[in-house]
Tab-separated table of C-alpha atoms in Angstrom:
chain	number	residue	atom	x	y	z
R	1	UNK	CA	-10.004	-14.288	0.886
R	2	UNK	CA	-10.279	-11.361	-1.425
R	3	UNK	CA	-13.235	-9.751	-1.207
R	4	UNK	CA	-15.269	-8.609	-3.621
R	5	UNK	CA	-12.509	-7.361	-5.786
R	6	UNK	CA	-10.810	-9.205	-8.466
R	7	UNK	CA	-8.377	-11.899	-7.248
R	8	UNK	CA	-4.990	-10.338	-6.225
R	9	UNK	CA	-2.583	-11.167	-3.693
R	10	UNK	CA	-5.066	-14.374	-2.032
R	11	UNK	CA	-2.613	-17.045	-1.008
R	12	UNK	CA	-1.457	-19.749	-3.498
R	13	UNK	CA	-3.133	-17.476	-6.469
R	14	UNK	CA	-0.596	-15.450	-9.155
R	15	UNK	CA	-1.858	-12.489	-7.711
R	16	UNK	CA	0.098	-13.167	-4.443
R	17	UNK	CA	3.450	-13.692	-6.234
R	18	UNK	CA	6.089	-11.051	-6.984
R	19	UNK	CA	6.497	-10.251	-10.300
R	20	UNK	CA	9.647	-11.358	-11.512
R	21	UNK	CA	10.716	-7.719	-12.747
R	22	UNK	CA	10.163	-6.622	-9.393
R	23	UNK	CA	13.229	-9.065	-7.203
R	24	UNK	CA	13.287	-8.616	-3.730
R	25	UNK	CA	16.368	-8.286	-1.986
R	26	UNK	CA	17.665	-10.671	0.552
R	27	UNK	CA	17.490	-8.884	3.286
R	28	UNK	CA	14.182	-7.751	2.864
R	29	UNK	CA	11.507	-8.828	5.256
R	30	UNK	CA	7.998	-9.472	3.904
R	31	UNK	CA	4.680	-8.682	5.860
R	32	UNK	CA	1.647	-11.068	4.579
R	33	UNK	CA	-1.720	-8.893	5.607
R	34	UNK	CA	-5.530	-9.899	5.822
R	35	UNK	CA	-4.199	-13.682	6.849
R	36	UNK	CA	-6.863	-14.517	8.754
R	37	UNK	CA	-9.514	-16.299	6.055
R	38	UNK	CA	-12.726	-14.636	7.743
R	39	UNK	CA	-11.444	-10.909	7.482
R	40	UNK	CA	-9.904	-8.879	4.613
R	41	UNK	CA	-7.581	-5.957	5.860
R	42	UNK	CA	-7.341	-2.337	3.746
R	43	UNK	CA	-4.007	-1.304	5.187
R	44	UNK	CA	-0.787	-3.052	5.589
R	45	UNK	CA	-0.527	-1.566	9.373
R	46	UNK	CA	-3.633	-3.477	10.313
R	47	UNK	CA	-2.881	-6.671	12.406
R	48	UNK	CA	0.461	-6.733	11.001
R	49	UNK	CA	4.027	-6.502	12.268
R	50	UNK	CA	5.018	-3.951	10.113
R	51	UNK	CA	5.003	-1.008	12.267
R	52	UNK	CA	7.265	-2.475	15.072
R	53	UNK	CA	9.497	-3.050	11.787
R	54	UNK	CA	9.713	-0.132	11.109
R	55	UNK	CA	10.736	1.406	14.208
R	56	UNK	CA	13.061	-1.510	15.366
R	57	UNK	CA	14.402	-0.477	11.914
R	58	UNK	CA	14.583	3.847	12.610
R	59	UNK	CA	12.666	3.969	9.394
R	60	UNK	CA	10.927	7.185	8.940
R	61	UNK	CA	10.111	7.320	5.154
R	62	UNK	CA	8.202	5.321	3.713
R	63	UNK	CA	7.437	5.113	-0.275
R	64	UNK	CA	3.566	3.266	-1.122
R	65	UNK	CA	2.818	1.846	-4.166
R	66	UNK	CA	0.208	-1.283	-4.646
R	67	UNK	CA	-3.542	-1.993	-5.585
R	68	UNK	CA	-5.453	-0.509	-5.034
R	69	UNK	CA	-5.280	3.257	-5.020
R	70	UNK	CA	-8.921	3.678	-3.925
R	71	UNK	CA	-8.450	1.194	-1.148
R	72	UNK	CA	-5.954	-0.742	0.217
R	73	UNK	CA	-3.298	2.114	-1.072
R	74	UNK	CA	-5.303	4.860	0.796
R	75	UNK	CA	-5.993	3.031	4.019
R	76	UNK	CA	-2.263	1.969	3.839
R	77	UNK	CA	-1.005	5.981	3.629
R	78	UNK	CA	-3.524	7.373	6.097
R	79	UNK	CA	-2.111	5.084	8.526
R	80	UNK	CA	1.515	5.569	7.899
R	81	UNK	CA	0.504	9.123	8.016
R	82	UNK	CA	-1.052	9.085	11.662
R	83	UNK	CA	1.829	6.709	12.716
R	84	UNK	CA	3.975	9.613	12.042
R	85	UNK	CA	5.725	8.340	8.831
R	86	UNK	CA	7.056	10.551	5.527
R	87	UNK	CA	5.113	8.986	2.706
R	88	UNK	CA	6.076	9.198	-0.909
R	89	UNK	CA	3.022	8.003	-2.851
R	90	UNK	CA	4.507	6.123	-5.812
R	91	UNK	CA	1.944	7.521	-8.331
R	92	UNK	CA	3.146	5.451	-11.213
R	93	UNK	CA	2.725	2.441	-9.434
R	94	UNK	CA	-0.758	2.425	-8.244
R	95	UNK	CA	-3.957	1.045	-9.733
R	96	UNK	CA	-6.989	2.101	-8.311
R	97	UNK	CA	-10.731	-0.362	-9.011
R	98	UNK	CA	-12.916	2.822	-9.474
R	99	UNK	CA	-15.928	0.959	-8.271
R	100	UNK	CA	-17.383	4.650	-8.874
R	101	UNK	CA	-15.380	6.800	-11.782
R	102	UNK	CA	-12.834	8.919	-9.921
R	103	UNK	CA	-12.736	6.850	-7.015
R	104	UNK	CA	-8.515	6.724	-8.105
R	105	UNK	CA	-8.391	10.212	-8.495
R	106	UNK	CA	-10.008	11.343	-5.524
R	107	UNK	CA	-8.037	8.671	-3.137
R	108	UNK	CA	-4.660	10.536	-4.869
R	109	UNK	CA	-6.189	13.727	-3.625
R	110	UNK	CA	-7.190	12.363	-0.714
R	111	UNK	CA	-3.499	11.023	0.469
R	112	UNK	CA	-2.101	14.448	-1.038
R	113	UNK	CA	-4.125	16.152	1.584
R	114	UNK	CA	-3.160	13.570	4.503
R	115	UNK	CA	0.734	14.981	3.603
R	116	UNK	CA	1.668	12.393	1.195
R	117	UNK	CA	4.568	13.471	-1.501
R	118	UNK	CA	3.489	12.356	-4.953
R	119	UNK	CA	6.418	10.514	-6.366
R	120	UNK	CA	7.196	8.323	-9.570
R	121	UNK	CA	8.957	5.141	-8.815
R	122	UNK	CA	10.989	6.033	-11.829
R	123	UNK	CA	12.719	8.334	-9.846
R	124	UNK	CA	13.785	5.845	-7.061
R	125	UNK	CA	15.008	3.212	-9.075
């Protein structure tokens, strides 16, 4: 439903929608989270498929980018992070909400610490 936050990704909104400079490929399998319209989820790993995915998959790196840093980024890394992953944290391609000021910053550190590579996705690409 959202949350508190500004509207992003809630289904049948713009926020859900790729952007069109971002195309997704085919072949690439996409993992709706917080579906369930009385709960909001902070990490892509919770209640979702994507960790059997992954291993069906042998995929041991992952690279994490989204909204937001302070939240739904964090939650997302510190998961793949006890799940065992590699994480590049895409640091040019994360917003954080800041409810407090440095709430951003301190979730970068934060993931840094959990073993997360800071990474631009200008490099990937």
């Amino acid at each position: 439903q959202g949350g508190p936050w500004p509207i992003h990704y809630v289904a049948g909104s713009a926020g859900a929608l790729t952007p069109p400079s971002f195309p997704i490929p085919e072949t690439a399998i996409v993992i709706h989270k917080a579906i369930l319209p009385d709960k909001d989820a902070y990490s892509a790993f919770q209640e979702t498929p994507l960790h059997g995915h992954l291993q069906a998959a042998s995929i041991e790196q992952l690279f994490i980018g989204g909204l937001a840093t302070d939240y739904c980024v964090f939650n997302t890394v510190r998961d793949a992070r006890v799940l065992g992953y590699h994480v590049c944290l895409l640091t040019d391609a994360i917003r954080a909400v800041n409810a407090d000021p440095d709430d951003g910053r301190k979730a970068e550190a934060a993931m840094i610490r959990l073993g997360a590579i800071p990474t631009r996705l200008e490099y990937c690409v």
